[in-house]
Tab-separated table of C-alpha atoms (C1' of nucleotides) in Angstrom:
chain	number	residue	atom	x	y	z
O	3	MET	CA	7.506	21.821	-34.422
O	4	THR	CA	5.148	22.304	-37.356
O	5	THR	CA	1.853	24.200	-37.585
O	6	VAL	CA	-1.289	22.827	-39.164
O	7	GLY	CA	-4.656	24.091	-40.282
O	8	VAL	CA	-7.833	22.143	-40.921
O	9	PRO	CA	-7.762	20.228	-44.219
O	10	ALA	CA	-10.347	21.584	-46.650
O	11	GLY	CA	-13.399	19.366	-46.673
O	12	TRP	CA	-12.655	17.802	-43.309
O	13	PRO	CA	-16.039	16.606	-42.031
O	14	ALA	CA	-17.660	18.710	-39.336
O	15	THR	CA	-20.866	16.902	-38.385
O	16	GLU	CA	-22.063	13.391	-37.723
O	17	GLU	CA	-22.142	12.339	-41.334
O	18	GLU	CA	-18.715	11.222	-40.081
O	19	ALA	CA	-20.337	7.892	-39.314
O	20	ALA	CA	-20.826	7.341	-43.046
O	21	GLU	CA	-17.201	8.245	-43.653
O	22	GLN	CA	-16.149	5.647	-41.090
O	23	ASP	CA	-18.322	3.003	-42.730
O	24	ARG	CA	-16.709	3.793	-46.068
O	25	LEU	CA	-13.099	3.688	-44.843
O	26	ARG	CA	-13.698	0.588	-42.756
O	27	GLY	CA	-13.592	-1.481	-45.923
O	28	ARG	CA	-9.898	-0.684	-46.226
O	29	VAL	CA	-8.856	-2.009	-42.828
O	30	VAL	CA	-6.411	-4.926	-43.129
O	31	LEU	CA	-6.810	-7.587	-40.446
O	32	ASP	CA	-4.979	-10.559	-41.926
O	33	GLU	CA	-1.418	-9.380	-41.372
O	34	PRO	CA	0.468	-10.342	-38.189
O	35	GLY	CA	2.274	-7.013	-38.132
O	36	PRO	CA	5.836	-6.194	-37.140
O	37	PRO	CA	7.454	-8.708	-34.749
O	38	PRO	CA	7.470	-7.382	-31.141
O	39	GLY	CA	10.873	-6.240	-29.951
O	40	THR	CA	12.192	-5.262	-33.382
O	41	GLY	CA	12.254	-2.090	-35.433
O	42	HIS	CA	10.467	1.091	-34.426
O	43	VAL	CA	7.391	1.623	-32.253
O	44	THR	CA	5.800	5.064	-32.273
O	45	GLY	CA	3.486	6.574	-29.692
O	46	VAL	CA	1.090	9.378	-30.610
O	47	ASP	CA	-1.022	11.527	-28.310
O	48	VAL	CA	-2.855	14.850	-28.222
O	49	ALA	CA	-3.466	17.564	-25.602
O	50	TYR	CA	-6.023	20.373	-25.670
O	51	ASP	CA	-6.374	23.961	-24.458
O	52	ASP	CA	-10.032	24.837	-24.939
O	53	GLU	CA	-9.539	28.390	-23.669
O	54	ARG	CA	-7.024	29.245	-26.345
O	55	ASP	CA	-8.492	26.876	-28.917
O	56	LEU	CA	-5.182	25.060	-29.255
O	57	VAL	CA	-4.368	21.429	-29.863
O	58	ALA	CA	-0.901	19.880	-29.684
O	59	ALA	CA	0.095	16.438	-30.905
O	60	ALA	CA	3.281	14.479	-30.385
O	61	ALA	CA	4.862	11.463	-32.064
O	62	VAL	CA	7.659	9.668	-30.242
O	63	VAL	CA	9.618	6.906	-31.989
O	64	LEU	CA	11.185	4.272	-29.756
O	65	ASP	CA	13.601	1.473	-30.555
O	66	ALA	CA	11.393	-1.544	-29.886
O	67	ALA	CA	14.252	-3.570	-28.431
O	68	THR	CA	15.641	-1.020	-25.961
O	69	LEU	CA	12.728	1.451	-25.678
O	70	ALA	CA	15.246	4.247	-26.238
O	71	VAL	CA	13.919	7.381	-27.945
O	72	VAL	CA	14.914	7.469	-31.615
O	73	ALA	CA	13.044	10.606	-32.705
O	74	GLU	CA	10.222	12.875	-31.601
O	75	THR	CA	8.096	15.557	-33.239
O	76	THR	CA	5.184	17.822	-32.307
O	77	ALA	CA	2.530	19.743	-34.207
O	78	VAL	CA	0.183	22.489	-33.049
O	79	GLY	CA	-3.084	23.672	-34.545
O	80	ARG	CA	-6.609	24.921	-33.852
O	81	ILE	CA	-9.252	22.597	-32.386
O	82	SER	CA	-11.294	21.609	-35.421
O	83	PHE	CA	-13.782	19.105	-34.061
O	84	PRO	CA	-15.597	18.591	-30.732
O	85	TYR	CA	-15.199	15.504	-28.603
O	86	VAL	CA	-17.969	13.132	-29.629
O	87	PRO	CA	-17.762	9.517	-28.379
O	88	GLY	CA	-17.289	7.379	-31.475
O	89	LEU	CA	-15.850	10.230	-33.522
O	90	LEU	CA	-12.571	10.770	-31.691
O	91	ALA	CA	-10.527	10.223	-34.842
O	92	PHE	CA	-11.939	13.346	-36.475
O	93	ARG	CA	-10.781	15.402	-33.511
O	94	GLU	CA	-7.287	13.960	-33.187
O	95	ILE	CA	-6.055	12.799	-36.574
O	96	PRO	CA	-5.277	16.085	-38.362
O	97	THR	CA	-2.698	17.159	-35.791
O	98	VAL	CA	-1.394	13.637	-35.203
O	99	ARG	CA	-0.761	13.194	-38.912
O	100	ALA	CA	1.172	16.452	-39.041
O	101	ALA	CA	3.414	15.207	-36.252
O	102	LEU	CA	3.907	11.837	-37.967
O	103	ASP	CA	4.686	13.501	-41.290
O	104	ALA	CA	7.421	15.541	-39.625
O	105	LEU	CA	9.319	12.463	-38.414
O	106	PRO	CA	12.797	11.966	-39.893
O	107	CYS	CA	12.424	8.172	-39.851
O	108	GLN	CA	9.901	5.398	-40.390
O	109	PRO	CA	7.364	5.124	-37.521
O	110	GLY	CA	7.044	1.366	-37.633
O	111	LEU	CA	4.086	0.278	-35.486
O	112	VAL	CA	1.909	3.169	-34.291
O	113	VAL	CA	0.433	2.925	-30.791
O	114	CYS	CA	-2.654	5.111	-30.307
O	115	ASP	CA	-4.287	6.388	-27.139
O	116	GLY	CA	-7.767	4.941	-27.666
O	117	TYR	CA	-9.374	2.194	-29.702
O	118	GLY	CA	-9.149	0.446	-33.058
O	119	LEU	CA	-11.751	-2.219	-33.780
O	120	ALA	CA	-13.296	-1.700	-30.364
O	121	HIS	CA	-15.654	0.966	-31.656
O	122	PRO	CA	-19.412	1.314	-32.303
O	123	ARG	CA	-18.803	0.899	-36.049
O	124	ARG	CA	-15.566	-1.094	-35.600
O	125	PHE	CA	-13.477	1.817	-36.837
O	126	GLY	CA	-11.875	3.703	-33.996
O	127	LEU	CA	-8.922	6.077	-33.953
O	128	ALA	CA	-6.225	3.432	-34.467
O	129	SER	CA	-7.996	1.883	-37.452
O	130	HIS	CA	-8.710	5.284	-38.959
O	131	LEU	CA	-5.127	6.481	-38.574
O	132	GLY	CA	-3.815	3.167	-39.881
O	133	VAL	CA	-5.936	3.275	-43.016
O	134	LEU	CA	-5.085	6.912	-43.779
O	135	THR	CA	-1.338	6.393	-43.322
O	136	GLY	CA	-1.029	2.774	-44.395
O	137	LEU	CA	0.926	2.109	-41.195
O	138	PRO	CA	0.365	-0.820	-38.834
O	139	ALA	CA	-1.507	0.561	-35.816
O	140	ILE	CA	-3.031	-0.581	-32.531
O	141	GLY	CA	-5.146	1.108	-29.874
O	142	VAL	CA	-4.438	1.051	-26.135
O	143	ALA	CA	-7.160	2.675	-24.045
O	144	LYS	CA	-7.352	3.423	-20.337
O	145	ASN	CA	-11.110	2.823	-20.086
O	146	PRO	CA	-13.501	0.136	-21.386
O	147	PHE	CA	-15.697	2.698	-23.171
O	148	THR	CA	-19.090	1.042	-23.701
O	149	PHE	CA	-17.690	-2.465	-23.699
O	150	THR	CA	-17.766	-5.128	-21.017
O	151	TYR	CA	-15.112	-7.463	-19.663
O	152	ASP	CA	-14.466	-9.856	-16.819
O	153	GLU	CA	-11.584	-9.023	-14.514
O	154	PRO	CA	-8.375	-10.702	-15.792
O	155	ASP	CA	-6.290	-12.713	-13.300
O	156	PRO	CA	-4.114	-10.463	-11.088
O	157	ALA	CA	-0.813	-11.369	-12.762
O	158	ARG	CA	0.780	-9.174	-15.405
O	159	GLY	CA	0.126	-10.668	-18.835
O	160	SER	CA	-3.346	-11.962	-18.019
O	161	THR	CA	-6.127	-11.027	-20.405
O	162	ALA	CA	-9.898	-11.182	-20.675
O	163	PRO	CA	-12.044	-10.616	-23.756
O	164	LEU	CA	-13.325	-7.083	-24.314
O	165	LEU	CA	-16.874	-7.630	-25.458
O	166	ALA	CA	-19.498	-5.848	-27.500
O	167	GLY	CA	-22.340	-8.151	-26.570
O	168	THR	CA	-20.835	-11.524	-27.472
O	169	GLU	CA	-18.387	-10.201	-30.053
O	170	GLU	CA	-14.758	-9.914	-28.962
O	171	VAL	CA	-13.476	-6.519	-30.067
O	172	GLY	CA	-10.237	-6.519	-28.085
O	173	ARG	CA	-8.705	-7.582	-24.763
O	174	ALA	CA	-8.426	-6.244	-21.274
O	175	LEU	CA	-4.705	-6.732	-20.602
O	176	ARG	CA	-3.078	-6.635	-17.173
O	177	THR	CA	0.251	-4.872	-17.670
O	178	ARG	CA	1.142	-4.680	-13.952
O	179	ASP	CA	0.373	-7.148	-11.164
O	180	GLY	CA	-2.846	-6.234	-9.417
O	181	VAL	CA	-3.328	-2.978	-11.328
O	182	LYS	CA	-6.306	-2.009	-13.484
O	183	PRO	CA	-5.882	-3.449	-16.994
O	184	VAL	CA	-5.511	-1.485	-20.225
O	185	PHE	CA	-7.808	-2.135	-23.168
O	186	VAL	CA	-6.093	-3.256	-26.342
O	187	SER	CA	-7.631	-3.507	-29.779
O	188	VAL	CA	-6.341	-4.026	-33.274
O	189	GLY	CA	-6.166	-1.016	-35.558
O	190	HIS	CA	-4.712	-1.924	-38.933
O	191	ARG	CA	-2.301	-4.553	-40.262
O	192	VAL	CA	-1.620	-6.123	-36.832
O	193	SER	CA	-3.009	-9.273	-35.209
O	194	LEU	CA	-4.497	-9.106	-31.717
O	195	ALA	CA	-1.886	-11.567	-30.401
O	196	ASN	CA	0.908	-9.388	-31.724
O	197	ALA	CA	-0.735	-6.241	-30.407
O	198	LEU	CA	-0.824	-7.760	-26.914
O	199	ALA	CA	2.823	-8.842	-27.162
O	200	HIS	CA	3.831	-5.342	-28.212
O	201	VAL	CA	2.006	-3.768	-25.308
O	202	LEU	CA	3.635	-6.133	-22.831
O	203	ALA	CA	7.042	-5.298	-24.307
O	204	LEU	CA	6.221	-1.617	-23.856
O	205	THR	CA	5.223	-1.926	-20.195
O	206	PRO	CA	8.322	-3.074	-18.271
O	207	ARG	CA	7.509	-0.707	-15.406
O	208	TYR	CA	4.252	1.192	-15.707
O	209	ARG	CA	0.631	0.407	-16.487
O	210	LEU	CA	0.677	2.420	-19.716
O	211	PRO	CA	3.026	1.731	-22.660
O	212	GLU	CA	6.222	3.791	-22.762
O	213	THR	CA	5.073	5.055	-26.139
O	214	THR	CA	1.938	6.682	-24.767
O	215	ARG	CA	3.687	7.948	-21.644
O	216	ARG	CA	6.347	9.666	-23.723
O	217	ALA	CA	3.915	11.027	-26.288
O	218	ASP	CA	1.625	12.288	-23.518
O	219	ALA	CA	4.422	14.143	-21.759
O	220	LEU	CA	5.680	15.627	-25.022
O	221	CYS	CA	2.353	16.927	-26.352
O	222	ARG	CA	1.599	18.552	-22.993
O	223	ARG	CA	4.951	20.286	-23.076
O	224	ALA	CA	4.320	21.413	-26.663
O	225	LEU	CA	0.915	22.783	-25.628
O	226	ARG	CA	2.412	24.758	-22.744
O	227	GLU	CA	5.046	26.232	-25.002
O	228	ALA	CA	2.514	27.078	-27.705
O	229	ALA	CA	0.227	28.786	-25.178
O	230	GLY	CA	3.061	30.778	-23.700
O	231	SER	CA	4.381	32.431	-26.857
F	43	DG	C1'	-37.213	9.327	-23.500
F	44	DC	C1'	-32.756	9.594	-20.667
F	45	DG	C1'	-28.201	8.567	-19.558
F	46	DA	C1'	-23.571	6.706	-20.816
F	47	DC	C1'	-19.792	7.118	-23.639
F	48	DA	C1'	-12.074	6.288	-26.170
F	49	DG	C1'	-9.820	11.484	-25.512
E	120	DA	C1'	-9.222	15.678	-22.251
E	121	DT	C1'	-9.142	19.090	-18.106
E	122	DC	C1'	-10.029	21.221	-13.356
E	123	DT	C1'	-6.405	20.307	-8.808
E	124	DT	C1'	-2.940	19.496	-2.801
E	125	DG	C1'	-1.139	16.712	-0.418
E	126	DT	C1'	0.450	12.363	0.434
E	127	DC	C1'	2.168	7.599	0.568
E	128	DG	C1'	5.829	4.769	-1.325
E	129	DC	C1'	9.717	3.006	-4.131
DNA sequence: GCGACAG
DNA sequence: ATCTTGTCGC
């Protein structure tokens, strides 16, 4: 486990929107991304303890073909930014990056808990993290945020456009028969078709990708251990 | 103007 | 995100 502080100059107010507009120009959308089922796939997630002002992040690398754990790291720090819808990246990225930097191997595709292009300014967490690290990244969210969608067919694999008005910003993807879909959007250097294929490959049994399930469990454990020492 | 709103 | 018991089911 590594410990992190807040990077000097890290934005602290809503001029963050301008920062997002600036970085958005560096998002790469014309690459297909790593082929599903090959190489590494890394899940990242964050847990908070408001009482103790602690934040814990985890990065879990899986073998894309077998979904076996290849490596995992955690990082703990102080909460440096409040939760503001649309500015989630500023709250989560510092600690997530510390966890990613501590990995002993290449992360491959990064799967984020949240959105990429599906964002008020088309620059959500997955896009932001992708641009800062240069890594291919996608977002898989549990809720539709402010977007709309029609219910996909009941069968696993079915999708429906995730819409911002008439603009498609991602897809509602059914990962389990008859279960609420997840909301997938492109982050950086990955096509939407490939992002969907990756998520299906990561959900052989549960609604949420194995990457996020593992990262979620690990950052919660790291938070408990940090709070109790 | 007020509420809603990824995690 | 987090607060929280039992309960139904594989």
